[in-house]
Amino acid sequence: AQKVTQAQTEISVVEKEDVTLDCVYETRDTTYYLFWYKQPPSGELVFLIRRNSFDEQNEISGRYSWNFQKSTSSFNFTITASQVVDSAVYFCALSGYEMGQNFVFGPGTRLSVLP
Amino acid sequence: DTAVSQTPKYLVTQMGNDKSIKCEQNLGHDTMYWYKQDSKKFLKIMFSYNNKELIINETVPNRFSPKSPDKAHLNLHINSLELGDSAVYFCASSQVDGISTDTQYFGPGTRLTVL
């Protein structure tokens, strides 16, 4: 069975601090996808990144970076120099590779960035 | 320009009523989904349709029935609404290339409140 754990329920940081959101996953598949989504207070779900299990390279996009480590089944997300607009619930998700595989979402981490 | 749209955005109704939520995507995707997000923000898939055919049907009451008139639309009908159906319902879509499933893009959500 597939499972995604986000152990941090809520995190509060002060603006400009760096923050890392943890994601640990379980799957028996040898090929799979990992995702991060952002849900701001307005409620919509915004896609941030997709990573397939073949590619363990870290990725950086502006202030966002992701660290994928198969050895520890983790796909952590770091926000550098956080801003108030980063306040949201962040979801990590796992999908099997083949057609018909549904997404399994983690419980989410609520990030509050204080001015 | 909206990629995945849902109507209505808010739905307040009495217990026992029947209601529908509509979803449309203009991304040209061939797979659409319905998710339920409860008050604790847990996201759980309900249904998945690929080219108008049901491919995932998680354990949901049969009061919930998805209908896909074409691959750009996936509507959700709910009969005999119950208090526990109160949640935010998200529609999503993705492209399946015959082997693997691409990123899911979400609609803005429909907040259903059953009184």
XYZ file of C-alpha atoms in Angstrom:
230
model
C 0.000 0.000 0.000
C 1.108 3.536 -0.644
C 1.405 6.047 2.148
C 2.675 9.593 2.580
C 3.636 11.006 5.958
C 4.113 14.663 6.745
C 5.021 14.601 10.393
C 4.940 18.374 10.848
C 1.334 19.397 11.323
C 2.047 23.095 11.738
C 5.153 25.239 11.432
C 5.545 28.913 12.242
C 8.513 30.957 11.137
C 9.355 34.620 10.984
C 9.723 36.218 7.587
C 13.122 35.689 5.938
C 13.808 32.488 7.829
C 14.451 29.292 5.904
C 12.044 26.430 6.498
C 12.015 22.767 5.480
C 8.859 20.725 5.138
C 9.369 17.006 5.519
C 7.769 14.280 3.426
C 8.328 10.550 3.873
C 6.651 8.040 1.607
C 6.055 4.300 1.404
C 5.523 2.357 -1.777
C 6.286 -1.087 -3.173
C 6.476 0.286 -6.700
C 9.903 0.602 -8.247
C 8.749 3.503 -10.395
C 6.572 6.271 -9.073
C 6.016 10.020 -8.995
C 6.245 12.452 -6.107
C 4.554 15.839 -5.998
C 4.207 18.935 -3.891
C 1.094 21.090 -3.925
C 0.377 24.379 -2.165
C -3.034 25.315 -0.782
C -3.103 29.016 0.153
C -5.853 30.462 2.378
C -7.954 31.108 -0.729
C -8.366 27.339 -1.002
C -7.169 26.352 -4.456
C -4.555 23.622 -4.930
C -1.493 24.817 -6.795
C 0.939 22.368 -8.380
C 4.570 23.047 -7.418
C 6.688 20.149 -8.611
C 6.657 16.602 -9.965
C 9.594 14.252 -9.599
C 9.883 10.733 -10.953
C 11.658 8.013 -9.056
C 14.413 7.750 -11.661
C 15.666 11.230 -11.005
C 17.249 11.900 -7.638
C 18.729 15.237 -8.575
C 17.780 18.070 -6.298
C 15.784 20.841 -7.876
C 15.791 24.565 -7.257
C 13.193 27.027 -8.443
C 13.716 30.511 -7.110
C 13.357 30.364 -3.336
C 12.044 26.792 -3.491
C 14.194 23.685 -3.470
C 13.474 19.995 -3.194
C 15.649 17.202 -1.863
C 14.708 13.719 -3.065
C 16.470 10.812 -1.356
C 15.365 7.296 -2.272
C 17.568 5.783 0.423
C 15.423 7.391 3.115
C 12.185 7.548 1.064
C 12.020 11.281 1.569
C 11.136 14.217 -0.632
C 11.674 17.334 1.465
C 10.797 20.875 0.451
C 12.756 23.930 1.545
C 11.685 27.541 1.265
C 14.561 29.985 1.531
C 13.993 33.493 2.890
C 10.327 32.811 3.565
C 7.701 35.461 2.876
C 4.233 36.052 4.289
C 2.759 34.952 0.933
C 4.257 31.509 1.514
C 1.733 30.936 4.292
C -0.337 27.962 3.166
C -0.936 24.274 3.658
C 1.568 22.227 1.703
C 0.786 18.711 0.550
C 3.184 16.027 -0.537
C 1.681 13.347 -2.808
C 2.686 10.015 -4.296
C 1.458 8.387 -7.478
C 2.199 5.054 -9.034
C 3.732 5.207 -12.472
C 1.165 3.264 -14.427
C -2.162 4.488 -15.748
C -4.985 4.147 -13.275
C -2.824 4.790 -10.250
C -4.410 7.305 -7.990
C -2.726 9.983 -5.999
C -2.139 9.466 -2.317
C -1.814 12.731 -0.446
C -0.063 13.340 2.830
C -2.014 15.066 5.613
C -0.434 18.424 4.832
C 1.761 20.849 6.759
C 0.349 24.246 7.641
C 3.058 26.872 7.295
C 2.573 30.270 8.864
C 5.090 32.959 8.006
C 4.871 35.860 10.424
C 5.903 39.382 9.478
C -8.497 31.008 -19.407
C -9.385 28.898 -16.370
C -7.888 25.454 -16.857
C -10.162 23.484 -14.512
C -13.395 25.143 -13.427
C -16.079 24.057 -11.004
C -19.555 25.347 -10.327
C -20.840 26.312 -7.923
C -18.078 27.560 -5.656
C -20.338 27.382 -2.613
C -23.329 25.128 -2.073
C -25.509 25.231 1.023
C -28.389 22.794 1.205
C -30.613 20.842 3.521
C -30.141 17.237 4.540
C -31.930 14.842 2.229
C -31.680 17.020 -0.874
C -30.051 16.004 -4.153
C -27.392 18.261 -5.638
C -24.840 18.362 -8.450
C -21.419 19.905 -8.871
C -20.099 20.532 -12.358
C -16.515 20.368 -13.548
C -14.994 21.347 -16.855
C -11.399 21.356 -18.061
C -10.013 23.043 -21.147
C -6.555 21.482 -20.985
C -7.340 18.712 -23.451
C -6.699 16.123 -20.750
C -8.337 12.729 -20.976
C -8.520 11.841 -17.288
C -10.563 13.607 -14.630
C -10.956 13.085 -10.907
C -13.065 14.006 -7.915
C -11.528 14.461 -4.486
C -13.057 15.188 -1.109
C -11.241 17.384 1.417
C -12.592 17.156 4.943
C -12.448 19.738 7.707
C -9.004 18.514 8.762
C -7.713 19.105 5.227
C -7.321 15.408 4.386
C -7.581 14.922 0.633
C -8.995 11.654 -0.594
C -9.757 10.551 -4.120
C -13.321 9.529 -4.854
C -13.467 8.808 -8.583
C -11.321 8.840 -11.665
C -12.524 8.820 -15.270
C -10.414 8.209 -18.347
C -12.030 9.059 -21.681
C -15.489 8.931 -20.088
C -14.867 5.541 -18.477
C -14.607 4.933 -14.757
C -11.134 3.673 -13.783
C -11.024 4.364 -10.053
C -13.952 4.155 -7.686
C -12.827 4.386 -4.113
C -15.097 3.361 -1.292
C -17.710 6.061 -1.429
C -21.429 5.689 -0.756
C -23.458 4.951 -3.864
C -25.332 8.183 -3.181
C -22.413 9.725 -5.042
C -22.501 9.214 -8.788
C -20.067 10.731 -11.261
C -21.220 11.413 -14.792
C -18.936 12.214 -17.711
C -20.793 13.382 -20.838
C -17.476 13.932 -22.631
C -13.834 13.898 -21.682
C -13.821 17.614 -20.837
C -16.573 17.305 -18.234
C -16.997 15.271 -15.069
C -20.004 16.096 -12.927
C -20.705 14.818 -9.439
C -24.266 14.044 -8.369
C -25.048 13.498 -4.724
C -28.378 12.061 -3.621
C -29.955 12.221 -0.169
C -27.313 14.524 1.257
C -26.130 13.872 4.790
C -24.402 16.092 7.344
C -21.164 14.149 6.869
C -21.053 15.090 3.202
C -20.085 18.630 4.187
C -16.605 19.155 2.759
C -14.725 20.830 -0.056
C -14.900 18.855 -3.287
C -12.120 19.257 -5.818
C -12.133 18.301 -9.440
C -8.817 17.608 -11.177
C -7.560 16.545 -14.567
C -4.426 15.005 -16.033
C -3.112 13.554 -19.241
C -2.422 9.852 -19.525
C -0.001 8.889 -22.272
C -1.040 5.255 -22.346
C 1.577 4.236 -19.836
C 1.885 6.757 -17.070
C -0.169 9.474 -15.509
C 0.859 13.098 -15.719
C 0.491 15.840 -13.126
C -2.996 16.522 -11.835
C -4.302 20.075 -12.076
C -7.038 21.057 -9.684
C -10.128 23.191 -9.884
C -10.850 25.878 -7.275
C -13.026 23.583 -5.170
C -16.696 23.582 -4.191
C -17.501 24.055 -0.531
C -20.590 21.991 0.266
C -22.419 22.656 3.517
C -25.266 20.367 4.512
C -27.569 21.747 7.201
